[in-house]
C-alpha positions as CSV (number, residue, x, y, z in Angstrom):
1,M,20.3,-8.1,-18.6
2,N,17.1,-9.7,-19.7
3,E,13.7,-9.2,-18.0
4,E,14.2,-11.9,-15.4
5,E,17.7,-10.7,-14.5
6,L,16.5,-7.1,-14.2
7,L,13.7,-8.1,-11.8
8,A,16.2,-10.1,-9.7
9,A,18.6,-7.1,-9.7
10,V,15.9,-4.7,-8.7
11,H,14.8,-7.0,-5.9
12,G,18.4,-7.3,-4.6
13,L,18.8,-3.5,-4.5
14,L,15.7,-3.1,-2.4
15,R,16.9,-5.4,0.4
16,P,18.0,-3.7,3.7
17,G,21.8,-3.4,3.8
18,S,22.2,-3.6,0.1
19,G,24.6,-0.7,0.2
20,A,24.9,2.8,-1.3
21,L,23.7,3.4,-4.9
22,E,26.6,4.5,-7.1
23,C,25.9,4.6,-10.8
24,R,28.8,3.8,-13.2
25,E,27.4,5.8,-16.1
26,P,29.7,8.8,-16.9
27,G,28.3,12.0,-15.6
28,H,25.5,10.5,-13.6
29,P,25.1,11.9,-10.0
30,A,25.3,9.7,-6.9
31,G,22.2,8.2,-5.3
32,H,21.1,5.8,-8.0
33,I,22.0,2.9,-10.1
34,C,21.2,2.4,-13.8
35,L,20.8,-1.3,-14.7
36,A,22.1,-2.5,-18.1
37,T,19.2,-3.6,-20.3
38,A,19.4,-6.0,-23.2
39,D,18.1,-4.8,-26.6
40,E,15.4,-7.4,-26.6
41,V,13.8,-6.3,-23.3
42,N,10.1,-5.6,-23.8
43,L,9.3,-2.4,-21.9
44,S,5.5,-3.1,-21.6
45,A,6.1,-6.6,-20.3
46,L,8.7,-5.4,-17.8
47,T,6.4,-2.7,-16.6
48,E,3.7,-5.2,-16.1
49,Q,5.9,-7.5,-14.1
50,L,7.1,-4.7,-11.9
51,S,3.5,-3.6,-11.3
52,G,2.7,-7.2,-10.3
53,R,5.4,-7.0,-7.6
54,Y,5.3,-3.4,-6.5
55,G,1.8,-2.1,-7.2
56,Q,0.4,0.6,-9.5
57,P,3.2,3.0,-10.7
58,Y,3.3,6.7,-10.8
59,G,3.6,8.2,-14.2
60,L,6.6,10.7,-14.2
61,A,7.2,11.2,-17.9
62,R,5.5,10.2,-21.1
63,G,6.1,11.1,-24.8
64,G,9.2,13.0,-23.9
65,Y,7.3,15.3,-21.5
66,M,8.1,15.2,-17.7
67,D,5.4,16.0,-15.1
68,P,6.3,19.5,-14.0
69,A,5.0,18.8,-10.5
70,V,7.6,16.0,-9.8
71,T,9.7,16.7,-6.7
72,E,12.4,14.9,-4.7
73,R,9.5,13.5,-2.6
74,T,7.6,12.2,-5.6
75,G,10.3,10.6,-7.8
76,L,12.6,13.3,-9.2
77,P,15.8,11.3,-8.5
78,L,14.6,8.9,-11.3
79,L,14.5,11.6,-13.9
80,V,17.7,13.6,-13.2
81,P,20.2,11.1,-14.7
82,F,18.6,11.3,-18.1
83,G,17.7,14.9,-18.6
84,E,16.1,15.8,-22.0
85,R,16.9,12.3,-23.3
86,L,14.1,10.8,-21.3
87,V,11.1,9.6,-23.2
88,E,9.1,7.7,-20.6
89,M,9.4,6.9,-16.9
90,R,7.1,5.0,-14.4
91,A,8.0,4.9,-10.8
92,W,7.2,2.6,-7.8
93,A,8.0,3.4,-4.1
94,Y,9.4,0.7,-1.9
95,A,10.7,1.7,1.5
96,G,13.7,4.1,1.1
97,R,14.1,3.5,-2.6
98,W,12.5,4.4,-5.9
99,I,12.2,1.9,-8.8
100,G,12.0,3.4,-12.3
101,C,11.3,1.8,-15.6
102,G,11.1,3.8,-18.9
103,A,12.9,4.7,-22.1
104,M,15.4,7.2,-23.2
105,R,16.9,8.5,-26.5
106,T,20.4,7.4,-27.5
107,G,22.5,7.8,-30.6
108,E,21.2,4.4,-31.7
109,G,17.5,5.1,-31.1
110,I,15.2,4.6,-28.1
111,R,16.1,2.0,-25.5
112,P,14.6,0.9,-22.2
113,V,16.1,2.0,-18.9
114,V,15.7,0.6,-15.4
115,V,16.9,2.6,-12.5
116,V,16.8,2.3,-8.7
117,A,17.3,5.5,-6.7
118,E,17.3,6.7,-3.1
119,R,13.9,7.8,-1.8
120,P,14.0,10.6,0.8
121,D,11.9,9.9,3.9
122,P,8.6,11.8,3.2
123,A,8.0,12.1,6.9
124,A,11.0,14.4,7.2
125,D,9.0,17.4,6.1
126,G,7.1,17.4,9.4
127,L,3.5,18.1,10.2
128,P,1.6,20.4,12.5
129,E,1.1,18.9,16.0
130,D,-2.7,19.0,15.5
131,A,-2.6,17.0,12.2
132,S,-5.1,14.2,12.0
133,W,-4.1,10.6,12.1
134,V,-5.1,10.3,8.4
135,D,-2.9,13.4,7.5
136,R,0.0,11.7,9.4
137,I,-0.4,8.5,7.3
138,V,-0.4,10.6,4.1
139,A,2.8,12.3,5.3
140,V,4.7,9.3,6.4
141,T,3.9,7.3,3.3
142,G,4.5,10.2,0.9
143,W,1.1,9.6,-0.7
144,D,-0.3,12.0,-3.2
145,P,-3.6,13.2,-1.6
146,Q,-4.9,14.2,-5.1
147,R,-5.2,10.4,-5.9
148,T,-8.6,10.3,-4.2
149,R,-11.7,8.5,-5.4
150,T,-15.4,9.0,-4.7
151,V,-17.3,6.4,-2.7
152,D,-21.1,6.3,-2.3
153,W,-21.0,5.6,1.4
154,T,-24.7,5.8,1.8
155,A,-25.1,2.8,-0.5
156,V,-22.1,1.0,1.0
157,E,-23.4,1.4,4.6
158,A,-26.9,0.3,3.5
159,R,-25.5,-2.9,2.0
160,L,-23.4,-3.5,5.0
161,G,-26.1,-2.7,7.5
162,T,-24.1,-0.3,9.6
163,A,-22.3,3.1,9.6
164,L,-18.5,2.9,9.4
165,P,-15.7,4.9,11.1
166,G,-15.1,8.3,9.5
167,D,-11.3,8.0,9.4
168,Y,-11.6,4.5,7.7
169,K,-13.8,6.1,5.0
170,R,-11.3,8.8,4.4
171,L,-8.5,6.3,4.1
172,A,-10.5,4.2,1.6
173,E,-11.1,7.3,-0.5
174,L,-7.5,8.5,-0.4
175,F,-5.7,5.2,-0.7
176,G,-8.2,2.7,-2.2
177,L,-7.2,-0.9,-2.6
178,G,-3.6,-1.7,-1.6
179,A,-1.3,-2.4,1.3
180,F,0.6,-0.2,3.8
181,D,4.3,-1.1,3.7
182,G,3.3,-4.0,1.4
183,F,1.9,-5.7,4.6
184,L,-1.5,-4.4,5.8
185,Q,-4.1,-4.6,3.1
186,L,-7.0,-2.3,3.5
187,S,-10.5,-3.8,2.6
188,V,-12.5,-1.3,0.5
189,P,-15.9,-1.2,-1.1
190,D,-16.2,-2.6,-4.7
191,A,-12.9,-4.3,-4.7
192,P,-12.5,-6.9,-7.6
193,F,-11.9,-9.8,-5.2
194,K,-14.3,-10.8,-2.4
195,S,-11.6,-11.1,0.2
196,S,-10.7,-7.4,-0.4
197,D,-14.2,-6.1,-0.5
198,I,-15.4,-5.0,2.9
199,V,-19.1,-5.6,2.1
200,R,-18.8,-9.0,0.3
201,Q,-16.2,-10.4,2.7
202,S,-18.4,-9.4,5.7
203,Q,-21.4,-11.1,4.1
204,W,-19.5,-14.2,3.2
205,L,-18.0,-14.6,6.7
206,A,-21.5,-14.1,8.3
207,E,-22.9,-16.8,6.0
208,W,-20.0,-19.2,6.8
209,A,-20.4,-18.7,10.6
210,R,-24.2,-19.4,10.3
211,A,-23.4,-22.7,8.5
212,H,-20.3,-23.8,10.5
213,G,-20.4,-22.0,13.8
214,N,-18.5,-19.3,15.5
215,R,-15.5,-21.2,16.9
216,L,-12.9,-19.5,14.7
217,W,-13.7,-16.2,16.4
218,E,-14.3,-17.2,20.0
219,P,-14.8,-15.5,22.4
220,Y,-16.3,-13.0,20.0
221,A,-19.2,-13.2,17.6
222,L,-19.2,-12.0,14.0
223,F,-21.1,-8.9,12.7
224,P,-24.0,-8.5,12.3
225,A,-24.4,-10.0,15.8
226,P,-24.6,-7.2,18.4
227,G,-21.1,-6.1,19.2
228,G,-19.7,-8.5,16.6
229,L,-16.4,-8.4,14.7
230,L,-16.3,-6.6,11.3
231,E,-13.2,-7.2,9.3
232,W,-11.5,-4.1,7.7
233,A,-8.0,-5.4,6.8
234,G,-5.7,-8.4,6.5
235,S,-2.1,-9.2,6.0
236,E,0.0,-11.4,3.8
237,Q,0.8,-13.5,6.9
238,A,-3.0,-14.2,7.4
239,D,-3.3,-11.7,10.3
240,R,-6.9,-10.4,10.5
241,F,-8.0,-6.9,11.7
242,Y,-11.5,-6.2,12.9
243,W,-13.6,-3.5,14.5
244,L,-15.4,-4.7,17.6
245,T,-18.8,-3.1,16.8
246,E,-19.6,-2.1,20.4
247,G,-22.0,0.9,20.7
248,P,-23.8,3.1,18.2
249,D,-20.8,5.3,17.4
250,P,-18.4,3.7,14.8
251,D,-15.7,6.2,15.6
252,K,-15.4,4.8,19.1
253,W,-15.2,1.1,18.0
254,P,-12.0,-0.6,19.4
255,I,-9.9,-2.8,17.1
256,V,-9.1,-6.4,17.7
257,M,-6.5,-8.4,15.8
258,S,-5.8,-12.1,15.4
259,E,-2.8,-14.0,14.1
260,E,-3.3,-17.4,12.4
261,I,-2.8,-19.2,15.7
262,P,-5.2,-20.0,18.5
263,D,-5.9,-17.5,21.3
264,S,-3.9,-14.7,19.7
265,W,-6.4,-11.9,20.1
266,Q,-5.1,-8.4,20.9
267,R,-7.0,-5.2,21.4
268,F,-6.3,-1.6,20.5
269,D,-8.4,1.2,21.9
270,G,-8.0,3.8,19.3
271,S,-9.1,4.7,15.8
272,T,-8.3,2.9,12.5
273,A,-6.0,5.6,11.3
274,E,-4.2,5.8,14.7
275,F,-3.7,2.1,14.6
276,I,-2.2,2.2,11.1
277,H,0.1,5.2,11.8
278,R,1.4,3.5,15.0
279,M,2.0,0.3,13.1
280,L,4.1,2.2,10.6
281,T,6.1,4.3,13.1
282,V,6.2,2.6,16.5
283,P,8.6,-0.4,16.8
284,D,6.8,-2.0,19.8
285,H,3.4,-1.9,18.1
286,P,2.2,-5.6,18.0
287,F,2.2,-5.6,14.2
288,S,4.9,-3.0,13.7
289,T,6.5,-2.5,10.3
290,A,8.8,0.1,11.8
291,R,11.0,-2.7,13.0
292,Y,11.8,-3.6,9.4
293,F,11.5,-0.3,7.4
294,D,12.8,3.2,8.2
295,V,10.8,4.8,5.3
296,H,7.2,3.8,4.6
297,W,4.9,3.6,1.6
298,F,1.6,2.5,0.3
299,Q,1.5,-0.2,-2.4
300,S,-1.5,0.6,-4.6
301,Y,-3.5,-2.0,-6.4
302,R,-5.7,0.6,-8.1
303,S,-5.2,-1.0,-11.5
304,L,-6.8,-4.1,-10.2
305,E,-9.5,-2.0,-8.6
306,A,-10.3,-0.3,-11.9
307,A,-10.3,-3.6,-13.7
308,G,-13.0,-4.9,-11.4
309,E,-15.4,-1.9,-11.8
């Protein structure tokens, strides 16, 4: 298969109900499928196209050396079929499956490999009952908590003109720019695009409202009006997620959400992390992804984030 055919085949294997993964390669274990790649496939171009669809990949192997910390939870099913022949492997999580793209040694030289493998539910490991909502999101998405970044929150909050909820700040540090279940995109400081940057987007919306009026947000006002709406996330369906900045304690701000239809406001009286966790795990949540996916993930855009810095 050429690059276009490989992308189409990967996408088909990620669809719900696409069936069990049974590889036809001799000696390969169950639980994955290796896709036939044409000799002319450009590995770098294919990796870039997969990253454009599924976010920033995990690096599992490079230069013939595998990351010794890789486990079933972090992509090991993509490595097992190739053993010592593996030269390189990058991985993407998508619901209950892994996507892998790399290269292996053969008797005829090094050739690209594309593989789709079963991804165990990371939430199956369990958590203590007193785990924080942020810890629960890390667990249910299988996120690596070592992939954290440092944010100068004093500077961010000074530019914004308000303190921010503590659990949101921890989420922004841990996850950065990206989308939970490929749906809810977190706005973070210093994102490369204004619509993804919590400070610049807030400032732009406030300027727009001053020039054109507040009718798009009625019956609410926009921040920095007292008790106004401060946007912290959006979705690919144009849903918008705001804090209602009532009171001096950001950790007690309720959340209000709006779909791209009139009079669609809904309110959630809980924290940012609780809202996201319930969205991922509760089927009757108003913006639930649990109705569509049994296993959850975070689609990272950190390569874009780095490009904008």
